[in-house]
Short mmCIF file of C-alpha atoms and ligand atoms in Angstrom, two decimals:
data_model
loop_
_atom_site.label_atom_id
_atom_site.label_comp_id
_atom_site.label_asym_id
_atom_site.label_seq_id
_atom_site.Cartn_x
_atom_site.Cartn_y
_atom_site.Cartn_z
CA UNK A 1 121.00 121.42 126.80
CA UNK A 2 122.44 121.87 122.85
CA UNK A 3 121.43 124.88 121.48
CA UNK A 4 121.60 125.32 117.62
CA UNK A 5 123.67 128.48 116.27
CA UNK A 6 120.37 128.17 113.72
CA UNK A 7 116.95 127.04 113.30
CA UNK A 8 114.64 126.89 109.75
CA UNK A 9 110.84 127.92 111.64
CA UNK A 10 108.47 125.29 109.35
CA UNK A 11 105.35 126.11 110.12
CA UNK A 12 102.22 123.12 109.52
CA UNK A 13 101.28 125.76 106.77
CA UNK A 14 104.38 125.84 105.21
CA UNK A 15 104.21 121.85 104.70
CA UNK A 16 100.83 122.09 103.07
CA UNK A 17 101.93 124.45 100.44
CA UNK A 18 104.99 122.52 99.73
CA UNK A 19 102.71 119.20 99.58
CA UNK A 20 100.08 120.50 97.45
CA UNK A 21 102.67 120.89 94.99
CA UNK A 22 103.56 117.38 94.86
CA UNK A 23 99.87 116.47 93.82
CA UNK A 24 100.28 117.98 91.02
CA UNK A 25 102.67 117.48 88.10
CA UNK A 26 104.29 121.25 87.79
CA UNK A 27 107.86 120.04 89.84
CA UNK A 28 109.86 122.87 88.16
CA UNK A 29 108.83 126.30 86.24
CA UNK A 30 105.12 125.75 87.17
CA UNK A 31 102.65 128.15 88.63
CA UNK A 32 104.23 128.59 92.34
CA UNK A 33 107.63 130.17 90.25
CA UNK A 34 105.68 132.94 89.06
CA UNK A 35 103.75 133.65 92.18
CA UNK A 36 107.12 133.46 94.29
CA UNK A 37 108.50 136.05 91.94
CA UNK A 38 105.42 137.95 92.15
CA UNK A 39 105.06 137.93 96.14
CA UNK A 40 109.13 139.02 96.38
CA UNK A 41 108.35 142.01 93.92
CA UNK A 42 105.35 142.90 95.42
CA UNK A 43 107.44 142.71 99.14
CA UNK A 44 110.20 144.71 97.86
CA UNK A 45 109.03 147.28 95.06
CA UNK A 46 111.52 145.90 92.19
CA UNK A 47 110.41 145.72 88.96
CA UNK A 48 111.63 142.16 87.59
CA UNK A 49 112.80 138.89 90.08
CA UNK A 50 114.26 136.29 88.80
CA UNK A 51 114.58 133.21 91.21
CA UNK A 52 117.32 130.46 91.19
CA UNK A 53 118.44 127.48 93.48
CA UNK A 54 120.78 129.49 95.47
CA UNK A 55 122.38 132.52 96.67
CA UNK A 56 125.30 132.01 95.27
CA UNK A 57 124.13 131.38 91.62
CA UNK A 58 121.95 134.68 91.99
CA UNK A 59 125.33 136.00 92.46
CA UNK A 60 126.88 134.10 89.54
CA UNK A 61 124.30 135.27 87.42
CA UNK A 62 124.77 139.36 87.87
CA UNK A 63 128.11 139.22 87.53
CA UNK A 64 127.83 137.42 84.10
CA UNK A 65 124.79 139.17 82.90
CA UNK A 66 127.28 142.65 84.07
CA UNK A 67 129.59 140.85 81.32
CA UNK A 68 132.47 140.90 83.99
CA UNK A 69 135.23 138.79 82.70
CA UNK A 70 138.65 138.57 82.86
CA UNK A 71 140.85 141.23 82.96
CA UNK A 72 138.08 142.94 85.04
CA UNK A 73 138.10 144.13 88.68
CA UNK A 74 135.56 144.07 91.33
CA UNK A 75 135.90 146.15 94.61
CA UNK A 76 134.19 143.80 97.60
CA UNK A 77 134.54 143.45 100.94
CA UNK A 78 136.64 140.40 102.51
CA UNK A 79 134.48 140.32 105.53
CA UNK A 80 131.71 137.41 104.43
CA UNK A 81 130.87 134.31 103.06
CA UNK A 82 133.15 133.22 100.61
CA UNK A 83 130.31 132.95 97.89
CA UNK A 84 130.21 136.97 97.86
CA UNK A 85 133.77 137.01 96.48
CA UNK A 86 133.94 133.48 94.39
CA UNK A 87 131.16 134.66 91.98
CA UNK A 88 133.85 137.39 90.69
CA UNK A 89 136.52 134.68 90.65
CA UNK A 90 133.69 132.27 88.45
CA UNK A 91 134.17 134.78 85.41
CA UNK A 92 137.93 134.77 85.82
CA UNK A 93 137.90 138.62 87.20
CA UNK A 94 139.44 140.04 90.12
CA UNK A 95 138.03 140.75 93.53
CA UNK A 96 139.81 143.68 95.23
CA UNK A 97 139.11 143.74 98.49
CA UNK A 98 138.98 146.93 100.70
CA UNK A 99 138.88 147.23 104.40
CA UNK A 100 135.40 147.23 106.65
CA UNK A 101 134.32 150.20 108.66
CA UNK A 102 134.15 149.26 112.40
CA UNK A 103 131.27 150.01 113.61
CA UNK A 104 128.61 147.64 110.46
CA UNK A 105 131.19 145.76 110.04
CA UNK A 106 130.55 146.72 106.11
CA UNK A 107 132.20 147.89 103.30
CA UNK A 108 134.51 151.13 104.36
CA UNK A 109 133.44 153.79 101.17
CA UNK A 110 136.07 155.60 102.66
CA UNK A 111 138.73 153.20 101.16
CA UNK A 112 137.23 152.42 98.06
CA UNK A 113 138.01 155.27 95.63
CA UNK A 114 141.87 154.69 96.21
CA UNK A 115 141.71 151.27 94.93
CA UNK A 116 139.56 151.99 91.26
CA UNK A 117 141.43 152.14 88.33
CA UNK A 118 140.64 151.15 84.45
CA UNK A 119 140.14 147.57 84.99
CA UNK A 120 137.37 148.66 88.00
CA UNK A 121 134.07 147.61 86.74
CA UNK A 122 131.93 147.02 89.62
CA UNK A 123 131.62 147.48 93.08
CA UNK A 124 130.00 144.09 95.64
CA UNK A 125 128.82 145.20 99.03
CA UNK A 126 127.75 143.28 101.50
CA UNK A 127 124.95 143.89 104.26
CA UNK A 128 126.71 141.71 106.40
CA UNK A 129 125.07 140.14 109.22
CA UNK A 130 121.57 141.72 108.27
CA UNK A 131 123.56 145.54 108.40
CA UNK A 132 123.01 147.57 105.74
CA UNK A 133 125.95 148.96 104.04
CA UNK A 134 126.23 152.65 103.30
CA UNK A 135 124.15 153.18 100.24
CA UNK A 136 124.06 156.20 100.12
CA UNK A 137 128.09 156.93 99.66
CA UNK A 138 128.74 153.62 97.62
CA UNK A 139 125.82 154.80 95.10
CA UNK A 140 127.92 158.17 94.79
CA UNK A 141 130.86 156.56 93.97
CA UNK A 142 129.52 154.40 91.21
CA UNK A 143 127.98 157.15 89.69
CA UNK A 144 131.60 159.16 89.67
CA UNK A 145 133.05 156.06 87.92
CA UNK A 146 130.63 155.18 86.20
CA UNK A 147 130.82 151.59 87.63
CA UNK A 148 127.96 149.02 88.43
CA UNK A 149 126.98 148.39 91.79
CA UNK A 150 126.14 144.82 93.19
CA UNK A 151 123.87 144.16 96.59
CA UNK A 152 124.56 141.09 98.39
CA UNK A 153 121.80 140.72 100.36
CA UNK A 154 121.63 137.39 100.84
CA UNK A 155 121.83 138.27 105.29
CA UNK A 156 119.29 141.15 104.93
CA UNK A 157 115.76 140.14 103.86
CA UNK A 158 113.71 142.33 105.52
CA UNK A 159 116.52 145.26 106.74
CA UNK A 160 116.30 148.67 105.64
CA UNK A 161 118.66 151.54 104.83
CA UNK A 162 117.12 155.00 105.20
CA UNK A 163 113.44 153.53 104.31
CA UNK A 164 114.50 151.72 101.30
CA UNK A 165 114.72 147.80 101.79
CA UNK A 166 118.34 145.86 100.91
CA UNK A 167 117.89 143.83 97.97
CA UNK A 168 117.02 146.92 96.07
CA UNK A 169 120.18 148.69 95.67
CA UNK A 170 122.34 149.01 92.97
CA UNK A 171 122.08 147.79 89.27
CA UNK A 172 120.93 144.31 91.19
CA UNK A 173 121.19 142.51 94.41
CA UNK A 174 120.52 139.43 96.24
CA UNK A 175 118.79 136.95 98.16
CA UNK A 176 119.84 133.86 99.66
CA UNK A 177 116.99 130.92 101.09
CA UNK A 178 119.43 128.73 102.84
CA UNK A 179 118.17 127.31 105.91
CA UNK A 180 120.10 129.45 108.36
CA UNK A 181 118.80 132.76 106.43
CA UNK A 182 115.97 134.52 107.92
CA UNK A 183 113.37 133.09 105.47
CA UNK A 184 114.05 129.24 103.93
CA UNK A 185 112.98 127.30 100.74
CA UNK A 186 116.08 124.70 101.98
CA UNK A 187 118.03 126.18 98.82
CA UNK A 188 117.29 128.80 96.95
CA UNK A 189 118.21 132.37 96.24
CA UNK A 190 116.75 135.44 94.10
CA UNK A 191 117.98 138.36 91.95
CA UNK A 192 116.08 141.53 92.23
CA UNK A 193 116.64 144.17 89.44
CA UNK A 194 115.47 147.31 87.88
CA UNK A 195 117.24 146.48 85.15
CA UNK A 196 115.82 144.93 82.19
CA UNK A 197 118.73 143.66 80.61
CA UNK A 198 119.88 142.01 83.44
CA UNK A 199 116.49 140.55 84.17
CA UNK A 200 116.68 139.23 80.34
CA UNK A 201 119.93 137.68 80.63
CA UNK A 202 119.69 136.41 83.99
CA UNK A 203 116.32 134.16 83.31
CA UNK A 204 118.00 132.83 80.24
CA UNK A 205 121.57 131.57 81.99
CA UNK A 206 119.02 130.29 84.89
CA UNK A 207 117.46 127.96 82.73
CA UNK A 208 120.15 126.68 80.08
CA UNK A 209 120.60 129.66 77.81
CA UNK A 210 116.85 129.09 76.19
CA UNK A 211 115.61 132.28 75.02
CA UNK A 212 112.19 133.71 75.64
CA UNK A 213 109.85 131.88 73.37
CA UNK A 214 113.21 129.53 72.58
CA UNK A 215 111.85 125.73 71.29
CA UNK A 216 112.45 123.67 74.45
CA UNK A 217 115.95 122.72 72.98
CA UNK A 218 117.02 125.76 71.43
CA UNK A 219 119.72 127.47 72.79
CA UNK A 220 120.84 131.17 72.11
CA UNK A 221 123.68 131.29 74.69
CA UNK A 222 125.44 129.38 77.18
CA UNK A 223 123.86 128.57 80.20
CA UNK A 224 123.44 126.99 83.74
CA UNK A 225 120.64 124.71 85.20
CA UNK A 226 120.13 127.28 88.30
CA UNK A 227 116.59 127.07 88.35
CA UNK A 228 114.42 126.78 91.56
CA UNK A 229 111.49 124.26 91.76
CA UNK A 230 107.95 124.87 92.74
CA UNK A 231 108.32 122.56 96.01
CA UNK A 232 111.03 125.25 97.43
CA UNK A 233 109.09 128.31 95.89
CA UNK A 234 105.73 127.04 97.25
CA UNK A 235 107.67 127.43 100.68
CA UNK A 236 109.29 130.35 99.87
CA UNK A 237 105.75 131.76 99.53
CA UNK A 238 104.60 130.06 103.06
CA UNK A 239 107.53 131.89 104.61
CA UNK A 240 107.75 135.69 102.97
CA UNK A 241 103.52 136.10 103.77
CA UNK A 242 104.75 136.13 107.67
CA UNK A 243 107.75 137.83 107.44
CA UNK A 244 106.43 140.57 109.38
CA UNK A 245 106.01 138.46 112.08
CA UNK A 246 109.07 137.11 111.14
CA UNK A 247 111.00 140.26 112.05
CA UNK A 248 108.95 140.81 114.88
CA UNK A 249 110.16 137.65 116.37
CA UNK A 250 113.65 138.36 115.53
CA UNK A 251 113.44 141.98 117.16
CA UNK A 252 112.49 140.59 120.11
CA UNK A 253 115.08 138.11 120.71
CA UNK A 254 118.01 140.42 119.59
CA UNK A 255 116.51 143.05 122.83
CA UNK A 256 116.07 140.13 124.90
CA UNK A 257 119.81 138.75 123.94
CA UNK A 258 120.95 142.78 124.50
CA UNK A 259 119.29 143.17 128.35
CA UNK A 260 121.24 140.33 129.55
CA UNK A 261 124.21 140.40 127.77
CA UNK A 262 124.48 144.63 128.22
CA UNK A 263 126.76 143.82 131.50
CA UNK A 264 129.14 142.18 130.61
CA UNK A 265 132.31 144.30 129.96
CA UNK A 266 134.56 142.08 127.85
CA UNK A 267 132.18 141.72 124.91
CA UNK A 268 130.71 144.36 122.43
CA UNK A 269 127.28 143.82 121.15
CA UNK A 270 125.88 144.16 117.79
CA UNK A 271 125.61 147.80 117.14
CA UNK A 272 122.22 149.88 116.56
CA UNK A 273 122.44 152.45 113.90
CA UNK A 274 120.39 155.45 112.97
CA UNK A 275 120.25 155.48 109.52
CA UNK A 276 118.80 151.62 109.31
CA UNK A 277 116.57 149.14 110.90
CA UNK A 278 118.21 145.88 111.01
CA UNK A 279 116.25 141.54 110.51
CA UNK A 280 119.65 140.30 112.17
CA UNK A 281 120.74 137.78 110.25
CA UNK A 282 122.77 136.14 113.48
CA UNK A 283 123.85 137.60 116.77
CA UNK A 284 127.33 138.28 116.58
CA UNK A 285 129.29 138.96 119.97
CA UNK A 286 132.71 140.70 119.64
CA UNK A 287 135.46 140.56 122.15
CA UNK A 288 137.67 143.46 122.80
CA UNK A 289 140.60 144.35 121.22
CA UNK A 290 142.78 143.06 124.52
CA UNK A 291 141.76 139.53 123.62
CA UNK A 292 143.65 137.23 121.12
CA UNK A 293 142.51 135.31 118.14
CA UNK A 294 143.64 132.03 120.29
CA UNK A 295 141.25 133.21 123.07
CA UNK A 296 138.72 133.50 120.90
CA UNK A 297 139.16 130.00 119.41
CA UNK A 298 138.95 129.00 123.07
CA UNK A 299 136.14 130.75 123.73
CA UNK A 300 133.98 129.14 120.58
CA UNK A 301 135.50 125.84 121.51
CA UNK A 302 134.12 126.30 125.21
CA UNK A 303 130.55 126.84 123.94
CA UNK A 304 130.26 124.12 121.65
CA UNK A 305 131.42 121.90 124.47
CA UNK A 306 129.23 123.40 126.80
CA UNK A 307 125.83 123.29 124.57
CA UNK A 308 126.09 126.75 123.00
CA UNK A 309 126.40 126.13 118.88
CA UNK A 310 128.62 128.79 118.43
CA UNK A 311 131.23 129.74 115.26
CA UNK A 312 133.68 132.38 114.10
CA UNK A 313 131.44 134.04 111.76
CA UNK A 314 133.41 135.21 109.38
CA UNK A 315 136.73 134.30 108.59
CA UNK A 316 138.44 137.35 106.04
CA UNK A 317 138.18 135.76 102.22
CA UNK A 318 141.76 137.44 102.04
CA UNK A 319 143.15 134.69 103.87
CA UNK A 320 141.58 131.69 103.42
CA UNK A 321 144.00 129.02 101.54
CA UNK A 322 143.13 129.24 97.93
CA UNK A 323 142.68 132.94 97.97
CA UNK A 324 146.37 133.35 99.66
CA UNK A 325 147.38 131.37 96.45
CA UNK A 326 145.97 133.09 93.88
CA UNK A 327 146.67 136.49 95.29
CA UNK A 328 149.61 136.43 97.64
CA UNK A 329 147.27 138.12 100.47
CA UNK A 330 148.79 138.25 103.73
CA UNK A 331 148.36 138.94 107.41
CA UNK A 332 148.22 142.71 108.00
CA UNK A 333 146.57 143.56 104.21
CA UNK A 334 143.44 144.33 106.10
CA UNK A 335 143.71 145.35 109.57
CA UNK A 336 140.48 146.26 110.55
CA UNK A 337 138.71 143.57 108.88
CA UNK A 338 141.34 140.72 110.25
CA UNK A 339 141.08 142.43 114.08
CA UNK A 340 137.51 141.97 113.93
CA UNK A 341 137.39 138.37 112.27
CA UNK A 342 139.89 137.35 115.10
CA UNK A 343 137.23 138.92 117.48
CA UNK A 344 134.20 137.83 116.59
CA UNK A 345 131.13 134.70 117.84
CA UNK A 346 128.11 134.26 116.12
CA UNK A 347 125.83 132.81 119.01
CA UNK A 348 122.19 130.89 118.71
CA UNK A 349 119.81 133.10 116.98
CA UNK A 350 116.96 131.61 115.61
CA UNK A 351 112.75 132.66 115.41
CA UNK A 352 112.03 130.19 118.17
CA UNK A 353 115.25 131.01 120.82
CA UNK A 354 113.82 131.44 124.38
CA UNK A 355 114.61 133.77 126.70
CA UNK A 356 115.49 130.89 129.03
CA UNK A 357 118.20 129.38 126.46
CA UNK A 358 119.39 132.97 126.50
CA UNK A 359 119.93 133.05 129.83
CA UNK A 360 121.93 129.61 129.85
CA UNK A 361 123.67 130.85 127.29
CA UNK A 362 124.76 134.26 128.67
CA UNK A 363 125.89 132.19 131.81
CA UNK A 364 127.93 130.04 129.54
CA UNK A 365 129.68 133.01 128.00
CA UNK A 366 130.35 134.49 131.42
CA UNK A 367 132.36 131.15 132.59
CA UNK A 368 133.72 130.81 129.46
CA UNK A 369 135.41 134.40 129.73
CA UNK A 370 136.81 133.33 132.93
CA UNK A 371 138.47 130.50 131.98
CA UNK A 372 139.72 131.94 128.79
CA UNK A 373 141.15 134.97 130.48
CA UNK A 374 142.77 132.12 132.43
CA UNK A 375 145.32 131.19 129.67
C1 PLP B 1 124.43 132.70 102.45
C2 PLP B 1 125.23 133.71 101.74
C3 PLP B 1 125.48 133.63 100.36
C4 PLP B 1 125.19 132.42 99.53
O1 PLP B 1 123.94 131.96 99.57
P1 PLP B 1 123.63 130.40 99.28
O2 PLP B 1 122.17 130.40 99.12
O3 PLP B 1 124.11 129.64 100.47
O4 PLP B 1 124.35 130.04 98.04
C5 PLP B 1 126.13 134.69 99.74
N1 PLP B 1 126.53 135.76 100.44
C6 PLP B 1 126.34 135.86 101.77
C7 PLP B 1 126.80 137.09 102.47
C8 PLP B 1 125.70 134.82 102.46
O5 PLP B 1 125.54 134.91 103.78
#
């Protein structure tokens, strides 16, 4: 048996839509664009969305239509993808990374107003995993400091804090369509604003700095080819009409993965909160705090070798190599987040996982815990 860590679900419509868009001659900026746009407002209740060929340049984009630059400071959390941070780094500004409350594994707003200071501009959460991060408290604080506030949602499609669906908070936030994410276009990403001004700016840098109603090579500002052709948006329509039962599916697999992994004693399993309803993003096991970063390692290692896909979702940003040259970071800057990145497993979790794979795989994490607890 090899099961995946992640799956993309392609459905037989989802091929259709994408090859009806090859008969006809509208590759890039054509009709399905628009509609994608359309269906992703409609979904969410933002007023302007402005797609682009990946998370990561949705990411690029706010942060340049914010007019963060050098000199500039951005709180953010060190506990995700690396893209969530780089996109600071991109303008030449400064991410300042704060510590991650234990139980979301998101931002702490606890720690945050100790680290703002004149160069502050902008505050990045992250609803890490598919967990929202504490609205709420980080909106209050931006207000106070009159800062903006940036949602990386690229995990969350679907997740809500109190009611009110991630992507939507803050000045702007994110989606990413890679094909691990929850819904898939094979790359892709979207920016999802209130604001006009970043809508403006953002659809201009997408597609070369053109202007609206610019000739075709007129230019009124720098800009980026980030744009997102109709083949991906024609499935990024396919997917977001089922995401309902796209969550469903999800929903059930994360209860299914928590009745048989509920006994075992070494391991802590995703948490449930109150104030949110969570489309997990991945299924991420932690090990207790008696267990070492090399058992973990062991652990992971185990898996893979055993048919379990399994990685050490996520690293801290703090530490990786470049970041450790650039800013001197060290072991011990962030304790909580660097005791639960030594911790952590993100297992198979995919729309089509069965509940007989999840039962191989729970007996593969049981051996492995007794041979790591043999080292
Ligand atoms: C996937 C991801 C991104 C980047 O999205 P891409 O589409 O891969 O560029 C950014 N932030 C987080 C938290 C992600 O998981």
């Amino acid at each position: 048996m090899r099961i995946p860590l992640a799956k993309p679900e392609i459905t037989e419509e989802d091929i259709k839509s994408v090859e009806e868009v090859l008969r006809t001659s509208y590759l890039s900026l054509g009709p399905k664009l628009i509609e994608f746009e359309n269906i992703i407002k409609e979904y969410t209740g933002i007023k302007y969305v402005v797609t682009v060929n990946s998370g990561t340049s949705a990411l690029h984009l706010i942060i340049k239509s914010l007019n963060i630059k050098d000199g500039d400071e951005v709180i953010t959390t060190s506990f995700s993808f690396i893209a969530s941070s780089n996109c600071i780094l991109f303008e030449r500004a400064k991410p300042v990374f704060v510590d991650i409350e234990e139980e979301s594994y998101t931002i702490n707003p606890d720690l945050i107003e100790e680290k703002i200071n004149e160069k502050t501009k902008a505050i990045l959460a992250v609803d890490v995993f598919g967990q929202p991060a504490y609205w709420d408290k980080l909106e209050k604080i931006e207000k106070k400091y009159n800062l903006f506030l940036i949602e990386d949602s690229a995990e969350a499609i679907g997740s809500k804090y109190k009611e009110k669906i991630c992507g939507t908070f803050g000045d702007a936030g994110i989606y990413s369509f890679y094909p691990n994410k929850q819904i898939t276009t094979g790359e892709g990403g979207a920016i999802l604003t209130n604001n006009e001004n970043i809508y403006n700016l953002s659809k201009s840098y997408r597609n070369q700095g053109r202007g609206e109603g610019s000739f075709w090579l007129e230019h009124i500002r720098i800009g980026y080819n980030y744009r997102l052709p109709d083949l991906n948006c024609a499935l990024g329509i396919s997917q977001l009409k089922r995401i309902d039962k796209i969550i469903e599916k999800r929903k059930k697999i994360f209860n299914i993965y928590k009745f048989y992994l509920r006994d075992i004693e070494e391991i802590i399993l995703p948490q449930e909160r109150e104030d949110s309803t969570v489309n997990w993003f991945n299924y991420v096991v932690r090990l207790k705090d008696n267990f070492t970063k090399i058992q973990r390692d062991a652990l992971i290692q185990f898996l893979n070798e055993n048919g379990v896909e399994s990685k050490n979702y996520f690293p801290p940003i703090h530490l990786q190599p470049f970041y450790i040259n650039l800013f001197n970071y060290k072991t011990g800057d962030l304790p909580i987040t660097e005791k639960i990145s030594d911790r952590t497993i993100s297992i198979p979790f995919f729309n089509e996982l069965t509940e007989k794979e999840i039962i191989y795989i729970k007996g593969k994490i049981k051996e492995g815990l007794l041979y790591i607890k043999s080292l």
